[in-house]
Short mmCIF file of N, CA and C in Angstrom, two decimals:
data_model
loop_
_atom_site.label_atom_id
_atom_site.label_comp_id
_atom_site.label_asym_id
_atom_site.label_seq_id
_atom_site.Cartn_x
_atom_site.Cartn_y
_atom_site.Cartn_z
N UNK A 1 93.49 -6.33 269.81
CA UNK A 1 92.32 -5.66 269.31
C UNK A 1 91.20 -6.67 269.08
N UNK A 2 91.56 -8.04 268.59
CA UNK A 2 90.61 -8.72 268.56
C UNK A 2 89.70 -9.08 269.76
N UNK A 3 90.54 -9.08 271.10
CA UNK A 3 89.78 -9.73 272.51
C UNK A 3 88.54 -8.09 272.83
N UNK A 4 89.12 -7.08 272.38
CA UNK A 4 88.19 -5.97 272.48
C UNK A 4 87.10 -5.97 271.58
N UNK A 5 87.39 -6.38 269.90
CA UNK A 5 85.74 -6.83 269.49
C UNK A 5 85.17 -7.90 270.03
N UNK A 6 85.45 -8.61 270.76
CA UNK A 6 84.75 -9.98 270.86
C UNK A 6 84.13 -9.25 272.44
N UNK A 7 84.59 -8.45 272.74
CA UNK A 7 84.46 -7.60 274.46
C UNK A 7 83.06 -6.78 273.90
N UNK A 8 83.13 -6.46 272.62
CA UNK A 8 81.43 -5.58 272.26
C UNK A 8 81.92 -3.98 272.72
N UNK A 9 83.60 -3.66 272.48
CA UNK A 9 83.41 -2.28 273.28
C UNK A 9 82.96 -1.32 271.89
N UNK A 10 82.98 -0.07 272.27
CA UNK A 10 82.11 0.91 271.44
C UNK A 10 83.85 1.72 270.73
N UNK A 11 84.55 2.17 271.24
CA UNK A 11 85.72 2.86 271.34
C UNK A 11 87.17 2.00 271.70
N UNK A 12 87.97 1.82 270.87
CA UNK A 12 89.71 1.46 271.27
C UNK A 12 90.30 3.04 270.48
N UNK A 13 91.24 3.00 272.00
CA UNK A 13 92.34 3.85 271.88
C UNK A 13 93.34 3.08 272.48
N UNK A 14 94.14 3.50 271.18
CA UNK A 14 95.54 3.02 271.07
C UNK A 14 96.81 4.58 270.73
N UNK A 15 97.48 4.43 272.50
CA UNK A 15 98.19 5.73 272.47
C UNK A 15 99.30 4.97 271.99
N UNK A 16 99.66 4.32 270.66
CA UNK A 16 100.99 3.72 270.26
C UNK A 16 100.91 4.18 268.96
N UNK A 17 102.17 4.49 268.22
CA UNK A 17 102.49 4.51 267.37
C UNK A 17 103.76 3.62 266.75
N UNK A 18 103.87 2.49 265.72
CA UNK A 18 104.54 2.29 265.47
C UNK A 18 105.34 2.60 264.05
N UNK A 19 106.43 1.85 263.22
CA UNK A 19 107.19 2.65 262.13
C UNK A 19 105.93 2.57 260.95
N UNK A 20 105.96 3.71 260.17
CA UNK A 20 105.19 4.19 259.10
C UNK A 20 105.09 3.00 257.91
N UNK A 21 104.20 2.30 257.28
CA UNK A 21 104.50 0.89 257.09
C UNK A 21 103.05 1.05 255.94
N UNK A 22 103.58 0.19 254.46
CA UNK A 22 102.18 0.25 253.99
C UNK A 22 100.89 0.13 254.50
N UNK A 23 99.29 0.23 253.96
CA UNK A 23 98.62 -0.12 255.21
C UNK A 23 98.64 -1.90 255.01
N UNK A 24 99.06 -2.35 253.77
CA UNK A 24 98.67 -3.70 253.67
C UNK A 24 100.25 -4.67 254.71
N UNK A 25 100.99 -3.86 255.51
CA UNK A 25 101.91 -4.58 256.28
C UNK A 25 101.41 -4.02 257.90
N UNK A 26 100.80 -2.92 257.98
CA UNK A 26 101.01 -1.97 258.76
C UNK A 26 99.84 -3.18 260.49
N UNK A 27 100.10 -3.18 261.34
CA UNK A 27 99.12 -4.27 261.56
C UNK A 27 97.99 -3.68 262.83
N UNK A 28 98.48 -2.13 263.32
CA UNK A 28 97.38 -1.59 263.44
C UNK A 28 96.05 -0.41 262.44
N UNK A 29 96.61 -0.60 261.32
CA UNK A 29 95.53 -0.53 260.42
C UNK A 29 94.69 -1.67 260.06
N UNK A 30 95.30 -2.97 259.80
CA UNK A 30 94.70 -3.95 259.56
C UNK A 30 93.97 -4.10 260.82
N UNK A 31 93.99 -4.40 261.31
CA UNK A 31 93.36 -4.46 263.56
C UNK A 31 91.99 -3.19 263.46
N UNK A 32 92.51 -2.67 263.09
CA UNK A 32 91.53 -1.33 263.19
C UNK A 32 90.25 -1.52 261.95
N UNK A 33 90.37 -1.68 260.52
CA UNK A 33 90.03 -2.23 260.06
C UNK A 33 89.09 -3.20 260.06
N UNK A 34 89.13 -3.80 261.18
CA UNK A 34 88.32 -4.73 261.46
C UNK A 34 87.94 -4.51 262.68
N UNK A 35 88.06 -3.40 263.52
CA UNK A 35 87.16 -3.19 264.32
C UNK A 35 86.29 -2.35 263.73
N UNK A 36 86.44 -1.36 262.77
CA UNK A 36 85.53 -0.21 262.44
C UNK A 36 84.70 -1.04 261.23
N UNK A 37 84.75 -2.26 260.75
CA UNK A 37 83.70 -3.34 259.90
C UNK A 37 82.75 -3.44 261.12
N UNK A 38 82.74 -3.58 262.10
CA UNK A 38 81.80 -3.88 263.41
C UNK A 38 81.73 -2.80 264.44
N UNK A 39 81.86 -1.51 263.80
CA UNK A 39 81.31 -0.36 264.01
C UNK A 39 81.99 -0.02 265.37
N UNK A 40 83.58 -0.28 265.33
CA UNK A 40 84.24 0.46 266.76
C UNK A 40 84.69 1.41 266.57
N UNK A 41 84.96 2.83 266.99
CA UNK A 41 85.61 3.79 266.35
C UNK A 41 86.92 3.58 267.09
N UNK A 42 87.89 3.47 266.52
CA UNK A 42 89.47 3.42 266.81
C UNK A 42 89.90 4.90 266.46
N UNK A 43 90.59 5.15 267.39
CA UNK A 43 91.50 6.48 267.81
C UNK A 43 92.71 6.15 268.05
N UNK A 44 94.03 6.72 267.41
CA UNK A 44 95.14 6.10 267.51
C UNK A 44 95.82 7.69 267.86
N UNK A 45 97.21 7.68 268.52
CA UNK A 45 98.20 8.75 268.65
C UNK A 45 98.47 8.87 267.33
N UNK A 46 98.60 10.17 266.52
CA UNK A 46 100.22 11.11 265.53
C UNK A 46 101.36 10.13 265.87
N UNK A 47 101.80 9.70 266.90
CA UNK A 47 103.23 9.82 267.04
C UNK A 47 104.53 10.97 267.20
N UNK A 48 105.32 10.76 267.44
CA UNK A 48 106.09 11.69 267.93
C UNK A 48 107.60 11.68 266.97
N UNK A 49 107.31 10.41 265.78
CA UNK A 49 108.70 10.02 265.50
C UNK A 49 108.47 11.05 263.73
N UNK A 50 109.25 11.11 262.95
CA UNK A 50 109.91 11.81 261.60
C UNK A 50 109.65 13.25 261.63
N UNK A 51 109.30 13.38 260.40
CA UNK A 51 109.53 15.08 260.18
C UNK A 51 108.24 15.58 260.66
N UNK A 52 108.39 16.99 260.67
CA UNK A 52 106.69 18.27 261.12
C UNK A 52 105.23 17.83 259.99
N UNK A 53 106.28 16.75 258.67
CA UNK A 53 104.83 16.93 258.14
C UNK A 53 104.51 15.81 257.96
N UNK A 54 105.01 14.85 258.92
CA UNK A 54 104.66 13.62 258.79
C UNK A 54 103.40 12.97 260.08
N UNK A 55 103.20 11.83 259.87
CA UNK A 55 102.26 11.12 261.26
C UNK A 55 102.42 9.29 260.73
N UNK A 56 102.15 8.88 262.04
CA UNK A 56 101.95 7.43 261.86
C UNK A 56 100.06 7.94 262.29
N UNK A 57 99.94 6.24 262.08
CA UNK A 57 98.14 5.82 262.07
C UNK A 57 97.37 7.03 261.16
N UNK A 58 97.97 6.75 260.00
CA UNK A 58 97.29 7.88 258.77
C UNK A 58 96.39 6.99 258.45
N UNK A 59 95.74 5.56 258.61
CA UNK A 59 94.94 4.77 257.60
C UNK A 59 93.17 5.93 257.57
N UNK A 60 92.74 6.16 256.99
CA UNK A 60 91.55 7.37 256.84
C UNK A 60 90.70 6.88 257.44
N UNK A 61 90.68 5.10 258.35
CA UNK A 61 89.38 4.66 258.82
C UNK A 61 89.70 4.96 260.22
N UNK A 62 91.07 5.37 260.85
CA UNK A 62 91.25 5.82 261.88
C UNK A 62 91.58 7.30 262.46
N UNK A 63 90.52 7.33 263.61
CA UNK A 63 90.90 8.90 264.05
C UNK A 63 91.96 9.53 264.54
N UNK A 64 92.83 10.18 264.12
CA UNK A 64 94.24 9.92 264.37
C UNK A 64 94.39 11.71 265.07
N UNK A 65 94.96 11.32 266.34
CA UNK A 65 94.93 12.63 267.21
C UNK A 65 96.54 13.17 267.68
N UNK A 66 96.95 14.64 267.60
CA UNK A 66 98.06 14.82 268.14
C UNK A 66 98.38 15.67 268.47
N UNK A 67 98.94 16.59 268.92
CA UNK A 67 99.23 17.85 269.64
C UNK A 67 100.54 18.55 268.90
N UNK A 68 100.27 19.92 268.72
CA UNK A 68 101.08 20.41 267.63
C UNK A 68 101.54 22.32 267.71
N UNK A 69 102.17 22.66 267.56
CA UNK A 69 102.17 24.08 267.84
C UNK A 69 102.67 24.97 266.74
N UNK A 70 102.53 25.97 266.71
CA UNK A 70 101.76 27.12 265.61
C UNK A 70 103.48 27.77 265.23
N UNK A 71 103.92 27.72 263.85
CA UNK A 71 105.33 28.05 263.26
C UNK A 71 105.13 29.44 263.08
N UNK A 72 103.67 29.97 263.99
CA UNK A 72 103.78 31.48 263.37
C UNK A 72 103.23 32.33 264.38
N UNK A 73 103.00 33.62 264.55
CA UNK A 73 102.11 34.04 265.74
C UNK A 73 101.29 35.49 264.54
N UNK A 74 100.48 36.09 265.13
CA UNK A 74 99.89 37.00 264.90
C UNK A 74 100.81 38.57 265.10
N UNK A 75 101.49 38.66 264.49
CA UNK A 75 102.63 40.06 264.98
C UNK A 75 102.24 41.51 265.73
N UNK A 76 102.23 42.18 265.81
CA UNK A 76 101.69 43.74 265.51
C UNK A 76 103.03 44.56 265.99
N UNK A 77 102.72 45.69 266.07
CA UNK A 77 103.99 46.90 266.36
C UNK A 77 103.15 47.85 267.02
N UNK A 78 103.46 48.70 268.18
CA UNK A 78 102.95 49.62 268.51
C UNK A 78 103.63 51.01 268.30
N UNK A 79 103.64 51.99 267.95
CA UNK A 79 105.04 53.36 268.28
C UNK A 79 104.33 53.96 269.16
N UNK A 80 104.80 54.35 269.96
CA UNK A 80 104.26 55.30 271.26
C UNK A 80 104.91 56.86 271.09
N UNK A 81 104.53 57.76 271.43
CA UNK A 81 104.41 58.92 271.32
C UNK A 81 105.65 59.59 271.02
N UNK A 82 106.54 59.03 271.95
CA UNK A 82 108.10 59.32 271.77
C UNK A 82 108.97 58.26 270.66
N UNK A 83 108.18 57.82 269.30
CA UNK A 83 108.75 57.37 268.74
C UNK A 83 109.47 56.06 268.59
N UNK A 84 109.34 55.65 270.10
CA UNK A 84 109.28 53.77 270.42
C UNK A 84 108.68 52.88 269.87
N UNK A 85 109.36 51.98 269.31
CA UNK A 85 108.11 50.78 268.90
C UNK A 85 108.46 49.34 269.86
N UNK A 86 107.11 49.10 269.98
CA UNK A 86 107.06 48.01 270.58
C UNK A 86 106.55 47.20 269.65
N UNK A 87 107.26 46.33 269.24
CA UNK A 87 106.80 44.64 268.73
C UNK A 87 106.03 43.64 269.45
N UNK A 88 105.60 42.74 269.05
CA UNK A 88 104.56 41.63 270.10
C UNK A 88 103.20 41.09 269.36
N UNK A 89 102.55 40.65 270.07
CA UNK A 89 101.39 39.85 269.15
C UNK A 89 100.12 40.39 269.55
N UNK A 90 99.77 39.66 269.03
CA UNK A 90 97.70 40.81 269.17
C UNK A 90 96.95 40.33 268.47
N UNK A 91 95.85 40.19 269.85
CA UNK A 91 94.60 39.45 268.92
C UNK A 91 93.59 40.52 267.55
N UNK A 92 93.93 41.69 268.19
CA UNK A 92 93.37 42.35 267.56
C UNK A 92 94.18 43.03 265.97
N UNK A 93 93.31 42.40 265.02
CA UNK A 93 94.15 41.77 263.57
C UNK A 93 94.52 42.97 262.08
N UNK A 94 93.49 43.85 262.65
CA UNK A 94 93.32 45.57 261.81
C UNK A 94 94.45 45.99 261.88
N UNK A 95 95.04 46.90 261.19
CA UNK A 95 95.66 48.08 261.65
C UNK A 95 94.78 48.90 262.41
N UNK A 96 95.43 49.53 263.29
CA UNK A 96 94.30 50.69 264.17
C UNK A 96 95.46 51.73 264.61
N UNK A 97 95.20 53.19 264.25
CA UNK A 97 95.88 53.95 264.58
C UNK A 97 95.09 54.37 265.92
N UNK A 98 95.92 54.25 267.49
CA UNK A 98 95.05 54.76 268.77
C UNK A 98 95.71 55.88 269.28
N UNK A 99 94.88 56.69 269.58
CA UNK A 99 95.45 57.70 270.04
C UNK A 99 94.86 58.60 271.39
N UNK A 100 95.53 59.20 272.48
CA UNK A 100 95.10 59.64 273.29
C UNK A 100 94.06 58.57 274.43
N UNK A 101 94.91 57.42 274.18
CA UNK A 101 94.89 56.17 275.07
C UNK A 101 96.00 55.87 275.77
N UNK A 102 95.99 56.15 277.54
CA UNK A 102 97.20 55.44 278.16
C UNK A 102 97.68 54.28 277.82
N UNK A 103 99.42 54.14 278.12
CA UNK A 103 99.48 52.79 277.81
C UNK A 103 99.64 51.65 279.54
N UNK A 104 99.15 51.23 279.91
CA UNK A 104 99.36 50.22 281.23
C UNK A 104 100.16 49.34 280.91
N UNK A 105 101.49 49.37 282.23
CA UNK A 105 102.65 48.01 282.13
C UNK A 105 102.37 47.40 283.19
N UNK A 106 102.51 46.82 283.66
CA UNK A 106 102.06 46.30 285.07
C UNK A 106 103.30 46.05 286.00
N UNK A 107 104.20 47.02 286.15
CA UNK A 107 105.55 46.53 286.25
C UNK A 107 105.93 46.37 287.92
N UNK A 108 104.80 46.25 288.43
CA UNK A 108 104.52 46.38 290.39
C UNK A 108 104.87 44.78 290.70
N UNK A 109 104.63 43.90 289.76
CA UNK A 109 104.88 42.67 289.93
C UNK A 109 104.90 41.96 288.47
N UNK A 110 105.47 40.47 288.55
CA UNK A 110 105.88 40.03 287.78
C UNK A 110 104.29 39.49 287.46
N UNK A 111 103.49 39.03 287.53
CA UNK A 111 101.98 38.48 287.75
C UNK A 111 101.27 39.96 286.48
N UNK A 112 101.29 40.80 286.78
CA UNK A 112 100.76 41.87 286.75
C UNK A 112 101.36 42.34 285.45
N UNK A 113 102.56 42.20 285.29
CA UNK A 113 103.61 42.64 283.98
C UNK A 113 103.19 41.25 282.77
N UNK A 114 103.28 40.01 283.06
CA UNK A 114 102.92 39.10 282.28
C UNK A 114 101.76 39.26 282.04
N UNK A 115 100.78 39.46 282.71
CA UNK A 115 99.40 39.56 282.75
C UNK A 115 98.44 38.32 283.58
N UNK A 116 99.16 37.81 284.41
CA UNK A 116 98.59 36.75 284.82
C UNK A 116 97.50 37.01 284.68
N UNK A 117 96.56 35.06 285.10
CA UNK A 117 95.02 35.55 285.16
C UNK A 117 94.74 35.66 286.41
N UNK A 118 94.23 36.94 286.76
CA UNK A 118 93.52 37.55 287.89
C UNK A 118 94.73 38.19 288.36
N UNK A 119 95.72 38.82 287.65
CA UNK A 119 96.18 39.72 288.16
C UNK A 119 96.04 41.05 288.47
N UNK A 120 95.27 41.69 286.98
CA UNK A 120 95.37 42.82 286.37
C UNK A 120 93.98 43.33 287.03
N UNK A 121 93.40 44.01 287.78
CA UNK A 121 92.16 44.98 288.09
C UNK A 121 91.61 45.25 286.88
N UNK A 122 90.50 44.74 286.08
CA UNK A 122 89.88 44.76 285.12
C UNK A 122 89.42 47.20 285.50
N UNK A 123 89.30 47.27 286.86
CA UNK A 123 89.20 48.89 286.88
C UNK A 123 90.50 49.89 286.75
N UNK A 124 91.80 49.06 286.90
CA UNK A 124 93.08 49.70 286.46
C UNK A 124 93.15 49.82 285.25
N UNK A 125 92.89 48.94 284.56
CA UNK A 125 92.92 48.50 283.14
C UNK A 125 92.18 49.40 281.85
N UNK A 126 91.01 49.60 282.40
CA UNK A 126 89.40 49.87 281.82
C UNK A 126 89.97 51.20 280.92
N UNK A 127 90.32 51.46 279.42
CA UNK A 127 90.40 52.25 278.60
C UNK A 127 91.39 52.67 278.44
N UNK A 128 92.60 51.28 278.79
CA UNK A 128 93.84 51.85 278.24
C UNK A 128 94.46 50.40 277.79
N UNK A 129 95.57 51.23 276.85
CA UNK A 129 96.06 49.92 276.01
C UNK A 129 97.04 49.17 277.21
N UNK A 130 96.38 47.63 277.03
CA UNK A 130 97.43 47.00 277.72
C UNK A 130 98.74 46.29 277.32
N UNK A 131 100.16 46.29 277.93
CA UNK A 131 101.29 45.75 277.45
C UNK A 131 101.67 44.54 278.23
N UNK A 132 101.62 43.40 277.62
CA UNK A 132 102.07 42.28 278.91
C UNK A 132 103.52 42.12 278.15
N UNK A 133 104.42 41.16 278.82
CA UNK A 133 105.70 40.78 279.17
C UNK A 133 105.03 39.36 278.72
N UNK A 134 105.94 38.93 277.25
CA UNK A 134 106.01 37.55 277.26
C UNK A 134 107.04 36.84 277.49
N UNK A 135 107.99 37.44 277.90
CA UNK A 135 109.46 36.73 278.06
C UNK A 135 109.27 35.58 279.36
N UNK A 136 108.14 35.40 279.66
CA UNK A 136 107.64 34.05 280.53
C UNK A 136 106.63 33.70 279.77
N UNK A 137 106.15 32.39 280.10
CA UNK A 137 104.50 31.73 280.06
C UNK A 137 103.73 32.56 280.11
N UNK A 138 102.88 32.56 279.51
CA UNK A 138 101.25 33.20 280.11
C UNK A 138 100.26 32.95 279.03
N UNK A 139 99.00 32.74 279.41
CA UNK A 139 97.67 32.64 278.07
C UNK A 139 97.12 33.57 277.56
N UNK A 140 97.60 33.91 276.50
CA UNK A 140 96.92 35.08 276.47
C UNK A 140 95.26 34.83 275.86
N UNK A 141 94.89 33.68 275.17
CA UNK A 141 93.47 33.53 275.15
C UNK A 141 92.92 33.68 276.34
N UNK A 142 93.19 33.12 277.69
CA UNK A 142 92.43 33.21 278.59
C UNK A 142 92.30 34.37 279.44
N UNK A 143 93.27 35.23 278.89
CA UNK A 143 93.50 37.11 278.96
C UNK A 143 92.15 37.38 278.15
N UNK A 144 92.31 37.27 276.70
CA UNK A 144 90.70 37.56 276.13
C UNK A 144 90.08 37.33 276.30
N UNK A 145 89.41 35.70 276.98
CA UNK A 145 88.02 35.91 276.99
C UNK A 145 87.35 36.20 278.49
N UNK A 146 88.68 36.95 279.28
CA UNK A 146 87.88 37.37 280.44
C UNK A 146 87.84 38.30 280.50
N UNK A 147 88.27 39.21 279.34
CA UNK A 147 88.19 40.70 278.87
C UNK A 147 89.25 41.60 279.39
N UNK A 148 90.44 40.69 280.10
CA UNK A 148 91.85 41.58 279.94
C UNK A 148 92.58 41.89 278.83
#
């Protein structure tokens, strides 16, 4: 880190994490530390090592980045006419009682049933509730904001 301040760069990233360590032993806090006295912004990895609520490169003068996924989803339930319920998630967060709305499965293909993107005919679709298949991959943000 030192040959990079003496280099005049603007930004060090450091995709390392090492063991969780006071900051006064720790020696990329100290390193960092003294690049951000001479105005470098240092960005370090989370790490990948202890528990869900832990991180290495916690020192507060470094920007500390990591990738993480959600212990929960948005639920909903649907019952359909004959007394079925369907479970699953939904952006849409109300209760809403709908009624005298088809329901669309897409069950002609697997693309079409998940909901791939650019599967679904936004004119097949148009005023009926849609059901995708998550038992594969699929985005469903990028389902919303193209208005599937």
């Amino acid at each position: 880190m030192d040959q990079a301040i003496a280099d005049g760069v603007d930004i060090i990233s450091l995709s390392i994490a090492l063991q969780r360590l006071p900051y006064y032993d720790d020696v990329i806090a100290i390193a960092s530390l003294s690049a951000i006295e001479k105005g470098i912004v240092v960005v370090c990895s989370a790490g990948n090592d202890g528990n869900s609520n832990s991180m290495n490169n916690g020192a507060p003068w470094i920007t500390t980045v990591g990738a993480a996924t959600l212990d929960r989803s948005l639920t909903a339930s649907m019952t359909l006419d004959n007394n079925l319920t369907v479970e699953g998630t939904s952006y849409f967060l109300v209760s809403a009682y709908i009624t005298d709305k088809p329901l669309y499965y897409g069950k002609e293909t697997v693309k079409k049933a998940t909901c791939d993107f650019g599967a679904l005919d936004p004119k097949e679709v148009d005023g009926k509730v849609v059901l995708c298949d998550n038992t594969t991959e699929f985005d469903v943000g990028q389902q919303k904001e193209h208005g599937l």
